[in-house]
Coordinates of C-alpha atoms in Angstrom, one line a residue:
Chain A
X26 CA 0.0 0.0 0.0
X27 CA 2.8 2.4 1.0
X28 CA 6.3 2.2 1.5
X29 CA 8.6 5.0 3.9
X30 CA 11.9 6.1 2.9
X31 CA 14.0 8.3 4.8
X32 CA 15.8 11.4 2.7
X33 CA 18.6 12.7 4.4
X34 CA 18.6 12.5 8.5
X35 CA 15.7 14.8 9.0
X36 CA 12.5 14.0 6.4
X37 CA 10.0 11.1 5.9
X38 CA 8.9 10.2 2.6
X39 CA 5.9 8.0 2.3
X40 CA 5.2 6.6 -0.9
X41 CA 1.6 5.3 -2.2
X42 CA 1.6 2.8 -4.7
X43 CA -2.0 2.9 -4.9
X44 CA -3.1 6.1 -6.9
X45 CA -6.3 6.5 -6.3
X46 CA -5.4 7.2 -2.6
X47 CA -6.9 11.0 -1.3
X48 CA -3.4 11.6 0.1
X49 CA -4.5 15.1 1.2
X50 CA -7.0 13.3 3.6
X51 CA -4.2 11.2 4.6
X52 CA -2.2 14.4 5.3
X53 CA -4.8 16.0 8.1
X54 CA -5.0 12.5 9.9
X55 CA -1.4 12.6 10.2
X56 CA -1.7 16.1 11.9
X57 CA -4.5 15.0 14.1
X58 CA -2.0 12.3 14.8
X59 CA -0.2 13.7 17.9
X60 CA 3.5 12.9 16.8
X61 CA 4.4 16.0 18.3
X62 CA 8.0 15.5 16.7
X63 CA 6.5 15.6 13.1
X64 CA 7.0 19.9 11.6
X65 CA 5.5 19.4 8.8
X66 CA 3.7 18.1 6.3
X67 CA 3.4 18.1 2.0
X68 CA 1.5 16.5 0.0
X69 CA 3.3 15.4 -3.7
X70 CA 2.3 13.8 -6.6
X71 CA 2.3 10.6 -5.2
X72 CA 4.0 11.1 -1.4
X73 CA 3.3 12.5 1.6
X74 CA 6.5 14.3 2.7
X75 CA 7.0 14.5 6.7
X76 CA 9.2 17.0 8.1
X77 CA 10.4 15.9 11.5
X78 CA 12.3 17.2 14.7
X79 CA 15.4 15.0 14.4
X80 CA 17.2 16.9 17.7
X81 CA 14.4 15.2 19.4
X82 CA 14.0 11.5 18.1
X83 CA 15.4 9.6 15.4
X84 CA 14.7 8.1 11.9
X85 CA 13.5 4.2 13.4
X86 CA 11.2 5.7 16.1
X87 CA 9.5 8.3 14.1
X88 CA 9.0 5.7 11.3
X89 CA 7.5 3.2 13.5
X90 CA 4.9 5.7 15.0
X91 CA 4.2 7.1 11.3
X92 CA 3.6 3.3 10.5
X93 CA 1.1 2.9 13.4
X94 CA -0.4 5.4 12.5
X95 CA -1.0 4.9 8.8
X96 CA -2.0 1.2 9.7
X97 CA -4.8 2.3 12.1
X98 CA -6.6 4.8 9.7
X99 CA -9.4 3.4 7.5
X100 CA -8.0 4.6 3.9
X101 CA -10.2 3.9 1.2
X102 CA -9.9 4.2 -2.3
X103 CA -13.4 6.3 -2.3
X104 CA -12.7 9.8 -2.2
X105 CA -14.7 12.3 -0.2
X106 CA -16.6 14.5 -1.4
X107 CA -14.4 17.4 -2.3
X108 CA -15.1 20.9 -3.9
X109 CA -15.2 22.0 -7.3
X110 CA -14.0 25.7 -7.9
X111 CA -14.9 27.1 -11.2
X112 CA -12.1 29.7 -12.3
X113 CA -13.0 32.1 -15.1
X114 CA -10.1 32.6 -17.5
X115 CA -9.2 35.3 -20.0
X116 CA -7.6 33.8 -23.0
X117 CA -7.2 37.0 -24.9
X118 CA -3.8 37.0 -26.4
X119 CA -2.3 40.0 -24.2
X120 CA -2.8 37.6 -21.2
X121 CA -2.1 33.9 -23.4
X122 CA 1.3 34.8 -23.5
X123 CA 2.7 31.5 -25.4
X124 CA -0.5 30.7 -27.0
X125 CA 1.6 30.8 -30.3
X126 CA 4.1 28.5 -29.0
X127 CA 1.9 26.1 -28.0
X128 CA -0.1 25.9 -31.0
X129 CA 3.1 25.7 -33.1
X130 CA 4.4 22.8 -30.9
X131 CA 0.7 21.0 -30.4
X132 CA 0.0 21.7 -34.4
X133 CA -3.1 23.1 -33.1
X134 CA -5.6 26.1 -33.5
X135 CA -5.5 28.8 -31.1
X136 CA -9.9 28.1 -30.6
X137 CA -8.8 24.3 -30.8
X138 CA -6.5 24.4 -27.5
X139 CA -9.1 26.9 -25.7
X140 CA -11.5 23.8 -26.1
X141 CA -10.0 21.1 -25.6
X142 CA -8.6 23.2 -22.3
X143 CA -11.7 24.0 -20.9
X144 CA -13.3 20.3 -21.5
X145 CA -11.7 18.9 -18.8
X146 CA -12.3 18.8 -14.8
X147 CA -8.5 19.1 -13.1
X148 CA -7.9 17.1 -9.7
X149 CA -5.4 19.6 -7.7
X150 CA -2.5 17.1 -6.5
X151 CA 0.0 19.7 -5.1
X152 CA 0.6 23.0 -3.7
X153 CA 3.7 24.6 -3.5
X154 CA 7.2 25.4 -5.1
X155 CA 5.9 28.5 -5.0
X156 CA 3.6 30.3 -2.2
X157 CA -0.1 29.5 -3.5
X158 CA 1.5 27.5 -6.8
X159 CA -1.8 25.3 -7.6
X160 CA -0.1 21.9 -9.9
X161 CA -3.2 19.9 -11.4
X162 CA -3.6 16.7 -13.4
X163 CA -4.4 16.0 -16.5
X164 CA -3.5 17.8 -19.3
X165 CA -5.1 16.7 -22.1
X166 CA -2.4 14.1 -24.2
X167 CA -2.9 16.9 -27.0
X168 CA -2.0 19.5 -25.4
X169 CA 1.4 18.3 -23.9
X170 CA 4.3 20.4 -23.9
X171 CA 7.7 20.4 -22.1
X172 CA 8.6 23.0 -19.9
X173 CA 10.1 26.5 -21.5
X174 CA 13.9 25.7 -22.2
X175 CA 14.0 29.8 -20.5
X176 CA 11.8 30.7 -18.1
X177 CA 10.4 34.0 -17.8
X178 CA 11.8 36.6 -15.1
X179 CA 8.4 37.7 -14.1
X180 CA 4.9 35.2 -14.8
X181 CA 2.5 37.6 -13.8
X182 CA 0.2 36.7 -11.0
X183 CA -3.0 35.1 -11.9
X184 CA -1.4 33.3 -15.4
X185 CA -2.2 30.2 -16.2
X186 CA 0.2 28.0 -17.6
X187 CA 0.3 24.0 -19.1
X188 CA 3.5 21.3 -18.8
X189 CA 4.1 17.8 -19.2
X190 CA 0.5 16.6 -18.4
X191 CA -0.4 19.4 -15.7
X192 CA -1.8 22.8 -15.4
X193 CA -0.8 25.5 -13.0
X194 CA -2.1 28.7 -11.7
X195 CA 0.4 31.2 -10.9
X196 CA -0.8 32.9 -7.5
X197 CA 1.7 35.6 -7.2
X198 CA 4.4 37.0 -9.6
X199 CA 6.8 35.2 -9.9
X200 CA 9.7 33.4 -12.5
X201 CA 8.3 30.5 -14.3
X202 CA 8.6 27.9 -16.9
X203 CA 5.2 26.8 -17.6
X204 CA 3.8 28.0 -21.1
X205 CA 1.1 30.4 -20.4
X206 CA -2.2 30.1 -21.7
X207 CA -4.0 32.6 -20.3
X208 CA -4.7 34.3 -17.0
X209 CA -7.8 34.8 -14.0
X210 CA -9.1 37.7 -12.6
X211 CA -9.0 36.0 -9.7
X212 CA -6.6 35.9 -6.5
X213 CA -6.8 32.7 -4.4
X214 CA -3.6 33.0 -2.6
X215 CA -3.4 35.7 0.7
X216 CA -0.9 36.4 3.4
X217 CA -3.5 38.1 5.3
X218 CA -5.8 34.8 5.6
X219 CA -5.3 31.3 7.8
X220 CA -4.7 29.2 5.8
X221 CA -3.2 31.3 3.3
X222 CA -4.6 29.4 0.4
X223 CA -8.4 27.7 0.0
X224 CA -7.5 25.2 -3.0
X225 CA -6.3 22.6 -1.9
X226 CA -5.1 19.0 -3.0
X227 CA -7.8 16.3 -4.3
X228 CA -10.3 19.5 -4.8
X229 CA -11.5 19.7 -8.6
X230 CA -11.8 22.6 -10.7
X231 CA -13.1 23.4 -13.7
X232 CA -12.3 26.7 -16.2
X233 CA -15.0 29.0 -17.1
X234 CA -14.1 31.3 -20.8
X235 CA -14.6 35.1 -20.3
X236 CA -13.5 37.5 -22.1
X237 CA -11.0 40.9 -21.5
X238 CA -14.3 43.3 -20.3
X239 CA -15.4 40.4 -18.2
X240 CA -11.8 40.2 -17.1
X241 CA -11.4 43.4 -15.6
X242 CA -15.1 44.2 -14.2
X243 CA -14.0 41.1 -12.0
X244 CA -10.3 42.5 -11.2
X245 CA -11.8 45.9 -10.0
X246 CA -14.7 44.1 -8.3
X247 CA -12.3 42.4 -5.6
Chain B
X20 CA 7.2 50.8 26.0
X21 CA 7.8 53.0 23.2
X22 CA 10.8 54.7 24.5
X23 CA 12.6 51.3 23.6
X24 CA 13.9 51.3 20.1
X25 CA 16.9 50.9 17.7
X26 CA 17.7 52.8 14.4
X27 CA 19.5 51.5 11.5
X28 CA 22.0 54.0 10.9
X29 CA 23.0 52.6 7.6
X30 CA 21.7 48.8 6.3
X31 CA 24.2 46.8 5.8
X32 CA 24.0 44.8 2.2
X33 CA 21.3 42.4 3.3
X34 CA 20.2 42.4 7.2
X35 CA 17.0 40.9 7.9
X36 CA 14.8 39.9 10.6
X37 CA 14.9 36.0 11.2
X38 CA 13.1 33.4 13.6
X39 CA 12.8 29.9 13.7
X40 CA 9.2 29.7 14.0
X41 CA 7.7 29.5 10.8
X42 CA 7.0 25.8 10.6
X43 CA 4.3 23.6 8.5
X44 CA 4.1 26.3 5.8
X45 CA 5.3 24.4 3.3
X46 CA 2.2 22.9 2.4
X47 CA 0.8 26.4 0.8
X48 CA 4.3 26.9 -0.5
X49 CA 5.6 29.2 1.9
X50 CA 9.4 28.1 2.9
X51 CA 10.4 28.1 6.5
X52 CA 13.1 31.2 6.0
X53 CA 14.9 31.6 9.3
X54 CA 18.1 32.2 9.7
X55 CA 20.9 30.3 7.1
X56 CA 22.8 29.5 10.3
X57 CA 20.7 28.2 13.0
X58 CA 23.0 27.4 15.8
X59 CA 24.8 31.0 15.9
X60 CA 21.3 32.3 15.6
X61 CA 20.4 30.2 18.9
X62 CA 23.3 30.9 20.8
X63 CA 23.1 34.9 20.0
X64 CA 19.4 34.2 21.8
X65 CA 20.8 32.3 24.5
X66 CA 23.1 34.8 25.2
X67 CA 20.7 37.8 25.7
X68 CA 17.7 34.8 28.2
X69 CA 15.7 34.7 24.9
X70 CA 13.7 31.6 23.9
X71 CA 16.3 29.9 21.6
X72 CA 13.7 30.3 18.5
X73 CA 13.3 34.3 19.3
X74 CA 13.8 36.8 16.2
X75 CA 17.1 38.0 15.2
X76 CA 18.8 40.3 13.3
X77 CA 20.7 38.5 10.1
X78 CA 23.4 40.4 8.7
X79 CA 25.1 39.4 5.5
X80 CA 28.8 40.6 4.2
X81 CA 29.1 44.0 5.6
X82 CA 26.7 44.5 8.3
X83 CA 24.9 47.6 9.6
X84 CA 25.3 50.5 11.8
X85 CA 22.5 50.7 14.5
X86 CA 21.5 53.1 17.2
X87 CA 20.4 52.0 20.2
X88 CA 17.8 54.0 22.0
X89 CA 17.4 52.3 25.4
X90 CA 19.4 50.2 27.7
X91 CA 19.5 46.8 26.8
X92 CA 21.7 43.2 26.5
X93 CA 22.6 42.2 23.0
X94 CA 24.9 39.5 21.9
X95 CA 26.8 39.1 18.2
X96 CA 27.5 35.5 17.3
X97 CA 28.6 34.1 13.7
X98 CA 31.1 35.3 11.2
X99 CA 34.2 36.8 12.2
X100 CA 33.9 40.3 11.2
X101 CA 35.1 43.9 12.1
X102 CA 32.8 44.7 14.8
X103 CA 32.2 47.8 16.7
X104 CA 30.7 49.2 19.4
X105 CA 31.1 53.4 19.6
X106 CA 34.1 52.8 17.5
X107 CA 36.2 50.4 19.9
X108 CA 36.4 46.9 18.2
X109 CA 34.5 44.3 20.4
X110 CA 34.8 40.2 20.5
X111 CA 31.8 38.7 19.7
X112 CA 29.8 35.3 21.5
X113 CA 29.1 36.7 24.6
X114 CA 26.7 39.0 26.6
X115 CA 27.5 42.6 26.3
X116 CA 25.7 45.5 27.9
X117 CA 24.6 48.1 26.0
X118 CA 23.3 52.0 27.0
X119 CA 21.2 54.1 25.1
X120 CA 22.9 56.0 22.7
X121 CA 25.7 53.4 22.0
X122 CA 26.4 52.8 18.2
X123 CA 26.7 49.0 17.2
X124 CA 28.9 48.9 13.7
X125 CA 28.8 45.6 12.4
X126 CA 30.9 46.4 9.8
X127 CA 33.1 43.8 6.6
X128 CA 33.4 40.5 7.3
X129 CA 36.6 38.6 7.9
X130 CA 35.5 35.0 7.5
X131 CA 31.9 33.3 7.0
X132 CA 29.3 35.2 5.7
X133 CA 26.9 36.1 8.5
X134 CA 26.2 37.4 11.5
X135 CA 23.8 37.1 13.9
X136 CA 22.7 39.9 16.9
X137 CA 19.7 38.9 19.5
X138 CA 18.7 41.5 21.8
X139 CA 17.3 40.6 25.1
X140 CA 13.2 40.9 24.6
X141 CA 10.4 40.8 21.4
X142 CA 10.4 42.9 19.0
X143 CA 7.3 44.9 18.3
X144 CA 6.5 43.8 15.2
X145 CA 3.3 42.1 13.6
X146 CA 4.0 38.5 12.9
X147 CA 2.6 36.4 9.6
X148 CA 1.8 33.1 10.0
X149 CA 3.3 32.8 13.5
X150 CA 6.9 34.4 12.6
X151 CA 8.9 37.2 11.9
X152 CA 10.8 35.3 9.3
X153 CA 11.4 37.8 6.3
X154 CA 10.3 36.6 2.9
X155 CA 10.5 39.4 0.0
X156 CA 8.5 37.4 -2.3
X157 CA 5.7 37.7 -0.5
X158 CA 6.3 40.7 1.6
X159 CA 5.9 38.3 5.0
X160 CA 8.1 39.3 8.5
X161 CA 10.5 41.4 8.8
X162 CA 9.9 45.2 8.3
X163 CA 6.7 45.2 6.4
X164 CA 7.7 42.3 4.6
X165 CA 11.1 43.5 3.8
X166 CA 14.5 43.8 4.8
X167 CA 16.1 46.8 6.9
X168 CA 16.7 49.6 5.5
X169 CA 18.7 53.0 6.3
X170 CA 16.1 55.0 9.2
X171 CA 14.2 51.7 9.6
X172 CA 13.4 52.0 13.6
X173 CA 12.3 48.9 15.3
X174 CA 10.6 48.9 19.2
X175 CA 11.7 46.4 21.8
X176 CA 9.6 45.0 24.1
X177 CA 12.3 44.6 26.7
X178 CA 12.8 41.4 28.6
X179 CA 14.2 41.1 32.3
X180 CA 17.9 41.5 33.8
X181 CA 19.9 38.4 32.0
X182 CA 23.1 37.4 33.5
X183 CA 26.7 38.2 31.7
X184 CA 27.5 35.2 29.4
X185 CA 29.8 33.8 27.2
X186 CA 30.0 30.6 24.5
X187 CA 32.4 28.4 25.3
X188 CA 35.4 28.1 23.0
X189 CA 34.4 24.3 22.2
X190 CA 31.3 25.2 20.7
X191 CA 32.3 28.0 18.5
X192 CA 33.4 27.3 14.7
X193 CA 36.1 29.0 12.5
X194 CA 35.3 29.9 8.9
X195 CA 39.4 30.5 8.1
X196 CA 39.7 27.5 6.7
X197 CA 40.2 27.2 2.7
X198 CA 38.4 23.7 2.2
X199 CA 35.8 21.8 4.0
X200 CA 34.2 18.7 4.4
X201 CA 30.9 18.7 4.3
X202 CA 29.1 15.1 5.1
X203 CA 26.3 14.1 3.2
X204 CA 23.8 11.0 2.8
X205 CA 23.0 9.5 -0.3
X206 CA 19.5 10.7 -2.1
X207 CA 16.2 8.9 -3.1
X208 CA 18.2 9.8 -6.9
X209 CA 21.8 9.2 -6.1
X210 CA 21.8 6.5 -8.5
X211 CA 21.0 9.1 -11.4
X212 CA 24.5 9.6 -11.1
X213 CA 27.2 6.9 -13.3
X214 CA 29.4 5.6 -11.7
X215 CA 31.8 8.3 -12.7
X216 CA 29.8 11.0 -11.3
X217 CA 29.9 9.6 -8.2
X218 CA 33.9 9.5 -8.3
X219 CA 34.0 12.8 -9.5
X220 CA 32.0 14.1 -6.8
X221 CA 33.5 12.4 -4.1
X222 CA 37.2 13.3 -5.6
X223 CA 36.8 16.8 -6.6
X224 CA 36.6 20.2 -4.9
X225 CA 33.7 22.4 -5.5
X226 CA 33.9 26.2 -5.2
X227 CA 31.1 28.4 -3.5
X228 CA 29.8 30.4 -6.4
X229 CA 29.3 34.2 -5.6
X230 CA 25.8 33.7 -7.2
X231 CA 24.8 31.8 -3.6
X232 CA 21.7 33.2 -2.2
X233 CA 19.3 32.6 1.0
X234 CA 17.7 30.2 -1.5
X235 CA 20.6 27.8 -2.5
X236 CA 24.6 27.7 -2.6
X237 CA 25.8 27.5 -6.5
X238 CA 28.9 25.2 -6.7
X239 CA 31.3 25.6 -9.2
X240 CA 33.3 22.4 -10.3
X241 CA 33.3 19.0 -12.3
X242 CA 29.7 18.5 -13.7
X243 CA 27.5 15.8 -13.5
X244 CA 27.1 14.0 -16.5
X245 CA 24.1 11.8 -15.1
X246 CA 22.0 8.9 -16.9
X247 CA 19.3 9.9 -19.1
X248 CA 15.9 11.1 -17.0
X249 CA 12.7 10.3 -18.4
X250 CA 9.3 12.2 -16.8
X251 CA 10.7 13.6 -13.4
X252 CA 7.8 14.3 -11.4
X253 CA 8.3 17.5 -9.1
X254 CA 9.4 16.2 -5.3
X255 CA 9.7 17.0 -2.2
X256 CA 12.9 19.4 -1.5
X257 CA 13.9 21.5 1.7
X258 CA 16.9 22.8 2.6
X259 CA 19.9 20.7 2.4
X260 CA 19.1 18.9 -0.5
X261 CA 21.5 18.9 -3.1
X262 CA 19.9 19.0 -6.6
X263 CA 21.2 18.4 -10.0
X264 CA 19.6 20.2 -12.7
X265 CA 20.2 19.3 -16.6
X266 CA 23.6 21.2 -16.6
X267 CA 25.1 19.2 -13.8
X268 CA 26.2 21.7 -11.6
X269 CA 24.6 20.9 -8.2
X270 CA 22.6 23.4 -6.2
X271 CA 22.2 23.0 -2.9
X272 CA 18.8 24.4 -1.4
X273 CA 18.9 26.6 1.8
X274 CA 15.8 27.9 3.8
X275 CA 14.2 29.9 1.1
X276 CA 14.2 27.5 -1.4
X277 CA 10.7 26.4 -3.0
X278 CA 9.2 23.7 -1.4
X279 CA 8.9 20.9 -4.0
X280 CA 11.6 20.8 -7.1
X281 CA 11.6 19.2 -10.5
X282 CA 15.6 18.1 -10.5
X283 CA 17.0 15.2 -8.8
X284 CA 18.1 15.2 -5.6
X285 CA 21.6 13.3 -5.7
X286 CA 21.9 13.8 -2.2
X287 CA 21.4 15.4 1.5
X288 CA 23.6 17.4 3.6
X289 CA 24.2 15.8 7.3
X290 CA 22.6 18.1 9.5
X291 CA 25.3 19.0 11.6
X292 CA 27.2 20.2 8.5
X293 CA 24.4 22.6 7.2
X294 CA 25.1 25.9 9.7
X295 CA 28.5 25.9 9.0
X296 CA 28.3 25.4 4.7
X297 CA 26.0 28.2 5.4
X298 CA 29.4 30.8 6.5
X299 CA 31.6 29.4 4.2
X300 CA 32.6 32.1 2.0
X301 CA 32.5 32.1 -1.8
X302 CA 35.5 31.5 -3.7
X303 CA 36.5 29.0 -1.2
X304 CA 36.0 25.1 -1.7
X305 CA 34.1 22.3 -0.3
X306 CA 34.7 17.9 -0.6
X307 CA 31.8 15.6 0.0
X308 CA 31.9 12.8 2.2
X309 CA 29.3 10.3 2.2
X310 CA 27.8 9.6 5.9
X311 CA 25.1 6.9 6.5
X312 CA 22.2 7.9 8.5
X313 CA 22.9 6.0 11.6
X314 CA 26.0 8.2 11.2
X315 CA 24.2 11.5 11.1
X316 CA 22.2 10.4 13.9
X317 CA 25.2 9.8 16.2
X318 CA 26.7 13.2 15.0
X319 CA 23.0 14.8 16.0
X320 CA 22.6 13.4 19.5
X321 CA 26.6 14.0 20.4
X322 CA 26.5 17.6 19.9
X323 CA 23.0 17.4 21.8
X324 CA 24.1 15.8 24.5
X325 CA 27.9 18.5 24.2
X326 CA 25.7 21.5 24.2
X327 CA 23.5 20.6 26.6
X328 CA 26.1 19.9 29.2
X329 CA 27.5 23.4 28.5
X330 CA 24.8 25.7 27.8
X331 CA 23.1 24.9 31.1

């Protein structure tokens, strides 16, 4: 079901092999857990990633009680019911900054990869890299493209942007590789709120078209 | 009390406020920041009766010039640097009184990289997400989310009388060396490497690029050629992982790095070596030296059990 591996002398890595696992879910009952040596905890792809205190106990013990505590939760392949966002996107071309790239490299229209883009509900796996960085999975097979051989300086916040088979929504400004496709009014990510981000892993969401006038009316409504 | 306060003078080329607080941030994406050399950091706040995770003042290179408005213990732990108090040169790792209107210069370093001052109390600042951690990128801790600046003024909420200490000699590093070993354990992707890589990285010397940041040290030496990579799926990183992007030149991730990475991570720096790579100086070298875990442990709980027995 899982397997732990240590990396380096202070992190946990636990490893699903079963992939329709809600690992998030997994992730909270681990903090509910009471290992009060455990600092803290990501979820990956595929792995839970457990920061731990290792001044205060060592790989073996930490391992075992991690083990335990896996072994004694009920985890079920059926997922919970988790929320759908809906997230309005501007494709216009001032915002779809390497719509021409992607269409050269897919062999695609421009209206072509707007489709076939929105006709898909995304499962968030990660968070991170970035503050408020939201990874989902899957790109559509067409749409696959590697990441950009040079990244930009500066993505601006709110792009969206596609590699390998995942999507990712650019929270705050920042460099990036992906290839942007087109950017949301909205702002999900806040250093002013607890948590600082609502989306989180195993949520779905879905892309809604709007155009540059609805774009802005929504930017100067927030 | 708002009578209690200290002014930068001038700002030093990058002196920010650090704690070691921020933790289970990752998750969002937020690193853990903090100071790049944890121990000096808690000994500066041991020094002045602090809790040992209590906010400090990080310099970096050439440090500031600050005021001091009140009466007040500070301490100065970390690099070895041209330090002044109202233009006398002071030694450094101990307890040292200060009265309002001294001048603290911390002035060019002479070996590491940085420097670490604790004051004796809280500082009156707002904290985000539990810390005082500085973090540009999203203007989080620190001074408005930045780092000090010339006329930057920052209030004290004094703590009580501490007693006169010092570090003892035994626990105190030097940064004068001109090559170090740094220890490290083998990474879930160590076997990326050929089996020349591995030679080459255990034989050669790497240089401390100049290009080194709070978010990773840039080594300059022989490259990793590594076996061909198909789909890398972003991972877990932190700090102390040593990553190996497509050029080969490994990168090795310190506390503002992001918090999962697309390159493989060929390997993990022992924790006891990680304060000190930290104030190793660019332009001078480093040699890697596999440990096994069992090994890192033992180095952990010895220098537990060695400061505990002289910190008390």
């Amino acid at each position: 079901m899982f397997e732990i591996i240590n990396i380096g002398d202070s992190f946990i890595s636990v490893n699903f092999i079963e992939k329709k696992i809600n690992l998030f879910e997994i992730s909270k009952q681990l903090e509910k857990s009471n290992i009060k040596e455990i600092e803290d905890i990501v979820c990956s792809n595929s792995s839970i990633g457990i920061e731990y205190d290792s001044d205060s106990t060592n790989y073996k013990t930490i391992k075992n009680k991690i083990n335990n505590h896996l072994q004694s939760l009920k985890i079920n392949s059926k997922k919970k019911r988790t929320k759908i966002w809906t997230i309005p996107i501007c494709y216009n071309k001032e915002f779809a900054l390497d719509i021409e790239k992607i269409s050269k490299s897919t062999d695609l229209s421009k209206s072509s990869i707007i489709k076939i883009h929105l006709n898909q509900v995304y499962r968030v796996n990660m968070i991170g890299f970035i503050p408020g960085f939201v990874y989902m999975k899957t790109l559509n097979d067409q749409l696959k493209i590697s990441r950009k051989k040079n990244p930009r300086l500066t993505v601006p916040k709110g792009s969206i942007g596609i590699a390998d088979n995942m999507c990712g929504i650019y929270n705050i400004k920042s460099p990036g590789g992906w290839n942007i496709i087109g950017r949301t009014p909205l702002s999900f990510f806040s250093i002013y709120n607890s948590p600082p981000i609502k989306i989180k892993p195993e949520d779905k969401i879905q892309f809604k078209k709007i155009n540059k006038k609805e774009f802005f009316k929504i930017l100067y409504e927030k | 009390m708002k009578n209690n306060y200290i002014k930068f003078l001038t700002s030093g080329i990058l002196t920010t406020i650090q704690d070691l607080r921020r933790k289970g941030y990752k998750k969002y994406g937020i690193p853990e920041s903090g100071p790049l050399d944890k121990k000096s950091a808690m000994y500066a706040n041991f020094l002045v009766g602090n809790p040992l995770k209590n906010e400090v003042i990080e310099t970096t290179f050439k440090g500031p010039k600050i005021k001091f408005y009140f009466n007040c213990y500070i301490s100065i732990t970390g690099a070895e640097s041209n330090i002044k108090l109202n233009n006398k040169k002071i030694k450094i790792n101990k307890t040292i009184s200060i009265f309002k209107n001294d001048i603290l210069d911390i002035g060019n370093i002479i070996n590491g990289n940085r420097n670490y001052i604790a004051i004796n109390g809280q500082f009156d600042i707002n904290l985000n997400f539990g810390s005082l951690s500085t973090y540009e990128k999203i203007l989080i801790g620190g001074i408005k989310g930045k780092r000090c600046k010339k006329n930057d003024v920052i209030y004290i909420n004094k703590s009580n009388k501490v007693p006169l200490q010092v570090i003892n000699e035994t626990l105190i590093k030097r940064y004068d060396k001109k090559n170090y070993t740094i220890r490290i354990i083998k990474g879930p992707e160590w076997n990326i490497l050929t089996k020349e890589d591995k030679k080459e990285l255990l034989k050669n010397k790497y240089t401390i690029s100049s290009q080194s940041d709070r978010m990773g040290i840039r080594l300059i030496g022989k490259e990793m050629k590594m076996k061909k990579l198909l789909n890398f799926e972003s991972c877990h990183v932190f700090r102390g992982v040593i990553q190996c992007p497509k050029n080969g030149k490994p990168i090795i991730l310190m506390n503002d790095c992001q918090t999962t990475g697309g390159y493989p991570r060929i390997a993990i720096i022992a924790k006891k070596d990680i304060d000190l790579l930290s104030q190793i100086n660019p332009n001078k070298t480093i040699s890697f030296k596999i440990i096994t875990l069992k090994e890192s442990e033992n180095l952990i709980s010895y220098s537990i059990r060695k400061e505990k027995k002289i910190l008390i």
